[in-house]
Tab-separated table of C-alpha atoms and ligand atoms in Angstrom:
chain	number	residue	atom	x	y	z
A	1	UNK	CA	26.658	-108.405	-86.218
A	2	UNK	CA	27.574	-112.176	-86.629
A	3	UNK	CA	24.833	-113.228	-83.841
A	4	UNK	CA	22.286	-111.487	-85.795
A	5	UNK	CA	19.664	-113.689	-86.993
A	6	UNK	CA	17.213	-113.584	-89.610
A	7	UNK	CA	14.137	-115.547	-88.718
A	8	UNK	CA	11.173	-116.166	-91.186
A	9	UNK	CA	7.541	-115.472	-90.319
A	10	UNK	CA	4.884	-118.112	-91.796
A	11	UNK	CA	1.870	-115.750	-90.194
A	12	UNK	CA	3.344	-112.384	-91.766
A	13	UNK	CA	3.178	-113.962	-94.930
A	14	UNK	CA	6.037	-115.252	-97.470
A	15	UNK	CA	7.465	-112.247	-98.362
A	16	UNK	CA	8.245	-110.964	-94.384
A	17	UNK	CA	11.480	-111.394	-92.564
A	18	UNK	CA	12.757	-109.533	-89.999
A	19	UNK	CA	16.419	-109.136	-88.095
A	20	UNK	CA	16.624	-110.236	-84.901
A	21	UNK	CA	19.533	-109.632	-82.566
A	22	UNK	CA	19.684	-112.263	-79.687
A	23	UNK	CA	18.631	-109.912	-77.456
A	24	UNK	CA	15.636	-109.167	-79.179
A	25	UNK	CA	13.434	-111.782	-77.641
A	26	UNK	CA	10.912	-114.494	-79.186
A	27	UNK	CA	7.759	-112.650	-77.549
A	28	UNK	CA	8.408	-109.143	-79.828
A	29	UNK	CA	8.845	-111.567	-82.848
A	30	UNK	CA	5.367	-113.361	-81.880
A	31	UNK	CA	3.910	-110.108	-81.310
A	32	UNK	CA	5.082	-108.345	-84.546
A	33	UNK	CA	3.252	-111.449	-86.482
A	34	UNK	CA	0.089	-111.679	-84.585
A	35	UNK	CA	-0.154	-108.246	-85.233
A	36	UNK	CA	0.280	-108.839	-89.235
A	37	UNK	CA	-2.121	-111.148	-89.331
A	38	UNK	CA	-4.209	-108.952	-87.313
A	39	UNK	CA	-4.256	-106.903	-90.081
A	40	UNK	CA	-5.833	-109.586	-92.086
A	41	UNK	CA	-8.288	-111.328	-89.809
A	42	UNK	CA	-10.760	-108.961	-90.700
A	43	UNK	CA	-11.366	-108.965	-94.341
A	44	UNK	CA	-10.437	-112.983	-93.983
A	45	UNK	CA	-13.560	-113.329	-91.605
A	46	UNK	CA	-11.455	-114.994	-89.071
A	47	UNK	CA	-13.130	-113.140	-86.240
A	48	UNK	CA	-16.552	-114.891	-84.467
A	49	UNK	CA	-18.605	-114.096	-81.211
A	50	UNK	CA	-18.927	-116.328	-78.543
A	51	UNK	CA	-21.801	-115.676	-76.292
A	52	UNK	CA	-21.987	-116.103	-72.164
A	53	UNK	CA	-25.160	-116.338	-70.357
A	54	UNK	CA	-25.702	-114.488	-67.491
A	55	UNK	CA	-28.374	-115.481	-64.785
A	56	UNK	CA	-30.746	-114.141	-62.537
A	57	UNK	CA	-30.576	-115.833	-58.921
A	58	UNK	CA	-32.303	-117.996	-57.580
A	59	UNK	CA	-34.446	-118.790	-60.177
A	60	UNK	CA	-31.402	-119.722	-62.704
A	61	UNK	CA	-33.397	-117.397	-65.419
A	62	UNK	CA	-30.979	-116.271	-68.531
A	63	UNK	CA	-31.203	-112.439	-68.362
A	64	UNK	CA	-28.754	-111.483	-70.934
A	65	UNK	CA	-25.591	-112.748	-72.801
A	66	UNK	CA	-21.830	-111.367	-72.783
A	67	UNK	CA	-20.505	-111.505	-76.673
A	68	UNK	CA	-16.732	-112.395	-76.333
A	69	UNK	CA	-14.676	-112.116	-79.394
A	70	UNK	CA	-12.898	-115.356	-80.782
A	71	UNK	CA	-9.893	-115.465	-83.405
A	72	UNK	CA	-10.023	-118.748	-85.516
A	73	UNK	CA	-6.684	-118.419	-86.990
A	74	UNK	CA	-5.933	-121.030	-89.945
A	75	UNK	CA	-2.409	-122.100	-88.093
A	76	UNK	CA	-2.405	-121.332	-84.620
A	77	UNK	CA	-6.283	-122.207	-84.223
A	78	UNK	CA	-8.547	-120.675	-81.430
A	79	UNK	CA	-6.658	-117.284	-80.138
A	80	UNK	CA	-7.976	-116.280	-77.006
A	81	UNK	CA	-8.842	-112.498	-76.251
A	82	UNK	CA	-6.236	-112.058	-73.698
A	83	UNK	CA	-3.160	-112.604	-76.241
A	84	UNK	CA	-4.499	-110.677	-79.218
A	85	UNK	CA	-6.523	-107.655	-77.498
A	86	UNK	CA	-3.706	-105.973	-76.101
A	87	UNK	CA	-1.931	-106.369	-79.543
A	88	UNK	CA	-5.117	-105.020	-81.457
A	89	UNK	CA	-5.314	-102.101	-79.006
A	90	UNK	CA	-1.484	-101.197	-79.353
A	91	UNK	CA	-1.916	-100.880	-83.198
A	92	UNK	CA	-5.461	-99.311	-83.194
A	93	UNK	CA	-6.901	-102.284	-85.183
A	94	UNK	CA	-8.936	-102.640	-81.991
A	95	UNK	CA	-11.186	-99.626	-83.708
A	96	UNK	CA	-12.080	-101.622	-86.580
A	97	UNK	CA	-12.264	-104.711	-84.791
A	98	UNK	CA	-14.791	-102.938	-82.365
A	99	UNK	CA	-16.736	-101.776	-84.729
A	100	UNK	CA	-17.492	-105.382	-86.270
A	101	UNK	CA	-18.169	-106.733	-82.668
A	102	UNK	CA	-20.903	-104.048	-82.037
A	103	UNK	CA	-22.496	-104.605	-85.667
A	104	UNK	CA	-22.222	-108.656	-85.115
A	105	UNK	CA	-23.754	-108.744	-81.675
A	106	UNK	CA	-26.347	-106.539	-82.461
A	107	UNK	CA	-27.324	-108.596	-85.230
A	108	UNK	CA	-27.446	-111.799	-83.607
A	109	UNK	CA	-29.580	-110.753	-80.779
A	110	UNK	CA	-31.977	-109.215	-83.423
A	111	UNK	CA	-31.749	-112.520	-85.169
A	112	UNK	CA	-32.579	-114.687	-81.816
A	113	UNK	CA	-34.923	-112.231	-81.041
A	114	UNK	CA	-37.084	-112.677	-84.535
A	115	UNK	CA	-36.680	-116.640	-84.340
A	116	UNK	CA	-38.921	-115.926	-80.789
A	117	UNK	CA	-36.188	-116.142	-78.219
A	118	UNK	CA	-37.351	-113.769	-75.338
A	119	UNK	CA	-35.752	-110.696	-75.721
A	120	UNK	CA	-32.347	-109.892	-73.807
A	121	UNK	CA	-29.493	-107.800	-73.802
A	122	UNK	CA	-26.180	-108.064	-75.533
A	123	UNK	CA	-23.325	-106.772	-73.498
A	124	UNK	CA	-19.958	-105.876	-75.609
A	125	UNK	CA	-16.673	-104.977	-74.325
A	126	UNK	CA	-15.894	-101.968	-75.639
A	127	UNK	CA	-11.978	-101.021	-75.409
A	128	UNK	CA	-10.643	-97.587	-74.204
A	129	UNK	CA	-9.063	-96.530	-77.502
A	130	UNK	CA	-12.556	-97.160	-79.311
A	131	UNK	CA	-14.479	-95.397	-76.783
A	132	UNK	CA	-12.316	-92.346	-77.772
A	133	UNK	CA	-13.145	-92.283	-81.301
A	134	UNK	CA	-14.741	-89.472	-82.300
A	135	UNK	CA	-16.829	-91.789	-84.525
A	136	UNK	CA	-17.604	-94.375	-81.185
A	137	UNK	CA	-21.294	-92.914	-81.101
A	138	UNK	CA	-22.058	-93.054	-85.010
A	139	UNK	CA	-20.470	-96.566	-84.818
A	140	UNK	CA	-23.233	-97.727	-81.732
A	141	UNK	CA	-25.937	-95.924	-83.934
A	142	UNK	CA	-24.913	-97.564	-87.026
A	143	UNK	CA	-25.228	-101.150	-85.194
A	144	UNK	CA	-28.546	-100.646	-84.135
A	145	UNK	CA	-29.658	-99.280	-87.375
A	146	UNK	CA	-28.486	-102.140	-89.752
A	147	UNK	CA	-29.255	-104.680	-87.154
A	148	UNK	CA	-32.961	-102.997	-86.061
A	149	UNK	CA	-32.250	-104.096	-82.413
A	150	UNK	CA	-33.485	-101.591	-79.880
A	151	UNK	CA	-31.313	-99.673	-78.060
A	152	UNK	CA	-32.567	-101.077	-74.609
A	153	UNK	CA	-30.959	-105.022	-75.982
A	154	UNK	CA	-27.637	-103.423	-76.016
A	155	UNK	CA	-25.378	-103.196	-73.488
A	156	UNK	CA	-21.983	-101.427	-73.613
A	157	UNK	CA	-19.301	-102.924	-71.130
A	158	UNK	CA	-16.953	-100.254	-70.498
A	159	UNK	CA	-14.086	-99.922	-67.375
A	160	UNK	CA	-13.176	-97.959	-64.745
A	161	UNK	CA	-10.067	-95.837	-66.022
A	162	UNK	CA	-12.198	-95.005	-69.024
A	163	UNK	CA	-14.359	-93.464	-66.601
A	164	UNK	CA	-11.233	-91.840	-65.128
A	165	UNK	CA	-9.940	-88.152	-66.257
A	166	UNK	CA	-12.810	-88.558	-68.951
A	167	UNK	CA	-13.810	-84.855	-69.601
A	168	UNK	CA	-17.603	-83.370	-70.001
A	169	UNK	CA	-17.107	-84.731	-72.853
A	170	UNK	CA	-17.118	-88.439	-72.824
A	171	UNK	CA	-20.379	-87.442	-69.886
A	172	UNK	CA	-22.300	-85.924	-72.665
A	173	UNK	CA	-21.533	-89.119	-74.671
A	174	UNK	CA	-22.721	-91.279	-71.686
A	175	UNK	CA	-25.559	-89.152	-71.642
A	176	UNK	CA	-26.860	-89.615	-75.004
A	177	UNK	CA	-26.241	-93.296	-74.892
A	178	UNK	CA	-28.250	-93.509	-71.988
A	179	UNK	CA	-31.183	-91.243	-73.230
A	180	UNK	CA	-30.675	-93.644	-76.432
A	181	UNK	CA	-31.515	-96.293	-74.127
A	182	UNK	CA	-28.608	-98.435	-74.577
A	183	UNK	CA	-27.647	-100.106	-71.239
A	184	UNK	CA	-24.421	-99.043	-69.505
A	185	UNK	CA	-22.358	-101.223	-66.966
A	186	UNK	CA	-18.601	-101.011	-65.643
A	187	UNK	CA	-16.788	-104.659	-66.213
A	188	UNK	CA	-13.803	-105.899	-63.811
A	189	UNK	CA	-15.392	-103.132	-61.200
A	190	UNK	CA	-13.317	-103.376	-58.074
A	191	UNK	CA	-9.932	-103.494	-60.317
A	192	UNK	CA	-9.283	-99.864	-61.532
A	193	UNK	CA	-7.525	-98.053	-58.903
A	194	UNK	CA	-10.151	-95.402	-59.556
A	195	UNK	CA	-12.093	-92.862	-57.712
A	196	UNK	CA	-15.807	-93.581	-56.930
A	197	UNK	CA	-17.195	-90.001	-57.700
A	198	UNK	CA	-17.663	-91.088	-61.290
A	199	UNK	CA	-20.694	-93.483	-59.996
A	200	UNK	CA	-23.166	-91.066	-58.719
A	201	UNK	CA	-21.794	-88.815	-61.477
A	202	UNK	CA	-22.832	-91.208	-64.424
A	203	UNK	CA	-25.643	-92.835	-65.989
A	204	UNK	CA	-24.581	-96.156	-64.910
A	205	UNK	CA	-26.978	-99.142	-64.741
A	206	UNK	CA	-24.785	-101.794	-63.845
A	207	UNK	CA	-21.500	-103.050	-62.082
A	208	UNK	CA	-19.810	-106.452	-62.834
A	209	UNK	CA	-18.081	-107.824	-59.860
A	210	UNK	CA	-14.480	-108.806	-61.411
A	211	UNK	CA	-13.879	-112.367	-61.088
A	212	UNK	CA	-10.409	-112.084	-58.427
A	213	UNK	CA	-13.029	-110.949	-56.195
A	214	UNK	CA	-15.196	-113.603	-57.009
A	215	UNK	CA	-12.713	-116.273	-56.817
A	216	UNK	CA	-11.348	-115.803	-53.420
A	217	UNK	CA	-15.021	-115.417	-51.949
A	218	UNK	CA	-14.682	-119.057	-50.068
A	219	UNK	CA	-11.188	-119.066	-49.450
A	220	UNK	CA	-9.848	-115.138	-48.751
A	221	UNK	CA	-11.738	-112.657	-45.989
A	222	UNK	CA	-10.734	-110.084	-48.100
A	223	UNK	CA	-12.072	-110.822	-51.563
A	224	UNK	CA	-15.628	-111.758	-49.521
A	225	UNK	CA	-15.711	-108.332	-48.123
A	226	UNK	CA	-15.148	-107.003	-50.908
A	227	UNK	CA	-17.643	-108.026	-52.908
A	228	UNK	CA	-20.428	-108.077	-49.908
A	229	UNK	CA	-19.338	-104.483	-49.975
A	230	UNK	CA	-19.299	-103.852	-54.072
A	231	UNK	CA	-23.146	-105.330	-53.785
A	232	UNK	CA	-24.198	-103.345	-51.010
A	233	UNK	CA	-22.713	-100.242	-52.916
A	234	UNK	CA	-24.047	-101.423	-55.887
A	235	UNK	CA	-27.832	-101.218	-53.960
A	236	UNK	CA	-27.130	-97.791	-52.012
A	237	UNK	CA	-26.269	-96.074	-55.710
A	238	UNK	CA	-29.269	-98.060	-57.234
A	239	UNK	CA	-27.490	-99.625	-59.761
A	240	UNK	CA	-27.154	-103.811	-60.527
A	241	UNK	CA	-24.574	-105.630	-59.843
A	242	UNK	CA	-23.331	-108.905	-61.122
A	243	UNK	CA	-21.284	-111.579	-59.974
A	244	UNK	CA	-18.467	-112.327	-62.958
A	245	UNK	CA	-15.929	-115.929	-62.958
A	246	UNK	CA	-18.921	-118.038	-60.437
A	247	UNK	CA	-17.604	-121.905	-60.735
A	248	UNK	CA	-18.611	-122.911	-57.627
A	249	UNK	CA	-21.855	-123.633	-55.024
A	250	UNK	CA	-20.131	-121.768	-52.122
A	251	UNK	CA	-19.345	-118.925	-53.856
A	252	UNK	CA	-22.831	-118.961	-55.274
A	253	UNK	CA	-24.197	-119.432	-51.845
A	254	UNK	CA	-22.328	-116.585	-50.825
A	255	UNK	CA	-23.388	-114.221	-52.972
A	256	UNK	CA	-26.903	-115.330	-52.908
A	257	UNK	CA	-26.498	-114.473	-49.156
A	258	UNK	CA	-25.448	-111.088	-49.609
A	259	UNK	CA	-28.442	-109.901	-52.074
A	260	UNK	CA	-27.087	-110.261	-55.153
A	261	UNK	CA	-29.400	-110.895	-58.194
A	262	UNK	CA	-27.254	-112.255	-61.069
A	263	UNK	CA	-24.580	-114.067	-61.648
A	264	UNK	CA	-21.692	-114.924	-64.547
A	265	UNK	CA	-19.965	-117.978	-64.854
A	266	UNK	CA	-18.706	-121.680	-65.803
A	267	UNK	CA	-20.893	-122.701	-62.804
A	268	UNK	CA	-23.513	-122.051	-64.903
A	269	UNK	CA	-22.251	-121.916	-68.647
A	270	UNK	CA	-19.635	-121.389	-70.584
A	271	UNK	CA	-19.128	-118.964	-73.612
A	272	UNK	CA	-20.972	-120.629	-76.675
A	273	UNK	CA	-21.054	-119.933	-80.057
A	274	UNK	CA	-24.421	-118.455	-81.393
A	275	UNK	CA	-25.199	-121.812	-82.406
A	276	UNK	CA	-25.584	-123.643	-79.226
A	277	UNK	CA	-26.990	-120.793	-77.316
A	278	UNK	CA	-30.694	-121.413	-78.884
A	279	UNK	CA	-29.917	-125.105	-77.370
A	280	UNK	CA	-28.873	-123.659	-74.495
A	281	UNK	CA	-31.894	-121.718	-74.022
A	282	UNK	CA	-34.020	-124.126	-75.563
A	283	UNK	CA	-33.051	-126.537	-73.066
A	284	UNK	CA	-33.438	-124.588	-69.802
A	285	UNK	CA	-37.297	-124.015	-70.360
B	1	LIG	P1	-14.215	-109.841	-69.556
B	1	LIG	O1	-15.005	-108.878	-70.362
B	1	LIG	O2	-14.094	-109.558	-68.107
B	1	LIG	O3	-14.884	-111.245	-69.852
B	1	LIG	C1	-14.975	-112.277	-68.918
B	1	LIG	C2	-13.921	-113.322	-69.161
B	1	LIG	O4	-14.006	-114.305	-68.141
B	1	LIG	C3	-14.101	-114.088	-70.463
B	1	LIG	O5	-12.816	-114.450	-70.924
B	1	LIG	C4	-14.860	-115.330	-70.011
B	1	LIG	O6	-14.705	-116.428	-70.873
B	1	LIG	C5	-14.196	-115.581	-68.694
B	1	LIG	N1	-15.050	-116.319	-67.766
B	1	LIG	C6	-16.392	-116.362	-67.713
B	1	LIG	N2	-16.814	-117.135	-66.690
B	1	LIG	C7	-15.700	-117.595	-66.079
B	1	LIG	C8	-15.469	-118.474	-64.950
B	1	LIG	O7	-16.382	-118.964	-64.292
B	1	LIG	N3	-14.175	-118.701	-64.624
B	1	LIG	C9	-13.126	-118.168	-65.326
B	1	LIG	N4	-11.892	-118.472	-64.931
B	1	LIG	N5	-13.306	-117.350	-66.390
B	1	LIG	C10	-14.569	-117.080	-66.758
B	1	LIG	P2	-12.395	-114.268	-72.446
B	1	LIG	O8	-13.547	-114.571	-73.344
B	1	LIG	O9	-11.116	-114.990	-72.652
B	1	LIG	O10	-12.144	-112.707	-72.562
B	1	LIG	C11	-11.106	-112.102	-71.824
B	1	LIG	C12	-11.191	-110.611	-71.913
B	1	LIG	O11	-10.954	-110.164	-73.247
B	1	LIG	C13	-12.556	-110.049	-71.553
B	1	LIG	O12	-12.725	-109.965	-70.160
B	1	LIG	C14	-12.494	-108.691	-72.206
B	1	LIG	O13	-11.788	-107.785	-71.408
B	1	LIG	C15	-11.682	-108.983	-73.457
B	1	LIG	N6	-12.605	-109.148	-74.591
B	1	LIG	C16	-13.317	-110.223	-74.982
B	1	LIG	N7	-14.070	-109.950	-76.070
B	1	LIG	C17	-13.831	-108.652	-76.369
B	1	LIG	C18	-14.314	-107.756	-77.400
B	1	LIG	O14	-15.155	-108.099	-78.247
B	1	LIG	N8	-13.817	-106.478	-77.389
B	1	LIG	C19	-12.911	-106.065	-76.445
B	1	LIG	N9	-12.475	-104.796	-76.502
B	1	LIG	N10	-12.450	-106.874	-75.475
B	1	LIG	C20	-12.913	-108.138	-75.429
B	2	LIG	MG1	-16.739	-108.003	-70.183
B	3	LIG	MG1	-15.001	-108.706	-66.687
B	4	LIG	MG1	-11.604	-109.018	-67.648
């Protein structure tokens, strides 16, 4: 094929090309390297946490922090979660990658925790493939083991469709976390096109309103209803409920206004690194 064209990939390393046909586009090329140097992030330490605060209302109180993952890459600098995730999940390096995010968060909060920052959970996304690991649970233990932070400073952030045609199984699993005493909550709630009957059904603590919602509290009817509604829910089931994406008074007025207790948010802070979150803290008191 005369139009075919060999293109060279600086991320995949020096020995790595790959045809091309015109109609393959530029995105599977990008995608085939970020995966290869996926591969490599690992063992090159190119992964860090950054670290969210999350608030009580009124009083502004920090009562936990969100660890989002961060990919320092040497060339293309900070990758943000939304391009590489999806690319670690296709290619199962999201397992291993996972894995390191539950044994670094864990740590760190242990860490804060012995330099006498009040104690407060860590919530970590956990992804869909990992979650279906038979080794998820001996991952979670092995966190809190090596770390020594108990099970009640650790909060697993999973979603809605993992919740969805999970078998007795993966409630078993819930179970045991939950008996563990490792916290429990359902992130971007509101977005999975999923049936309810899993919320009375499992040991749930917490729901985190997803930011869409949030966003069009001041401006859309529809995204205020509902999240009054998700909160209210939320309160009937006996579960929390947070507030996720707040960056503004009136939505914070809103949701202060319909009874809910915590909040998420660049109104409040951004995601840090572990550094400036003792600042952070340090300067709230
Ligand atoms: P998420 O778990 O729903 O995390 C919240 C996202 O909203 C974060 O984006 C956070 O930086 C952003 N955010 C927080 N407050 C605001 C705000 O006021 N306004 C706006 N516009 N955004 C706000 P981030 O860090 O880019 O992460 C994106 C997604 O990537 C996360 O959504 C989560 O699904 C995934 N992710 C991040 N870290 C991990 C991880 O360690 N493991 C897995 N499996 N997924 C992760
Ligand atoms: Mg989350
Ligand atoms: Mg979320
Ligand atoms: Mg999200």
């Amino acid at each position: 094929n005369a139009d075919a064209a060999m293109y060279y990939s600086k991320e995949a390393g020096r020995d790595s090309f790959h045809f091309f046909t015109p109609d393959m586009n530029a995105r599977v090329f990008e995608r085939l390297s970020l995966e290869n140097s996926l591969r490599r992030a690992l063992e090159r330490q190119e992964f860090l946490l950054y670290y969210q605060p999350q608030v009580d209302m009124p009083s502004g109180r920090v009562i936990g922090f969100e660890a989002l993952i961060r990919w320092q890459h040497p060339q293309m600098g900070l990758v943000s979660p939304a391009r590489f995730i999806p690319v670690a999940e296709d290619s199962g390096l999201i397992v291993p990658i996972g894995e390191w995010v539950l044994g670094e968060a864990c740590r760190q909060n242990r860490a804060w925790q012995e330099q006498g920052m009040p104690a407060v959970p860590v919530a970590v996304n956990i992804s869909a493939l990992q979650f279906r690991q038979p080794q998820f649970e001996a991952s979670v233990e092995r966190a809190l083991a090596e770390s020594g932070l108990e099970p009640a400073w650790l909060e697993l952030e999973l979603t809605e469709s993992m919740m969805l045609h999970q078998g007795q199984g993966a409630t078993d699993l819930l179970d045991r976390l939950k008996a563990r005493g490792v916290r429990l909550s359902i992130d971007d709630f509101g977005t999975g096109y999923s049936s309810l009957a899993y919320l009375k059904r499992l040991p749930l603590d917490k729901l985190k309103i997803d930011q869409a919602f949030v966003r069009d509290i001041a401006s859309d009817a529809g995204g205020a209803a509902i999240t009054a509604t998700i909160i209210q829910m939320a309160h009937n089931l006996g579960l929390s409920v947070i507030a996720e994406g707040v960056e503004t008074e009136a939505q914070l007025e809103f949701l202060q206004a319909h009874d809910c207790a915590s909040a998420q948010g660049f109104y409040f802070a951004r995601p840090m690194p572990a550094a400036d979150i003792r600042a952070f803290w340090d300067g709230r008191r």
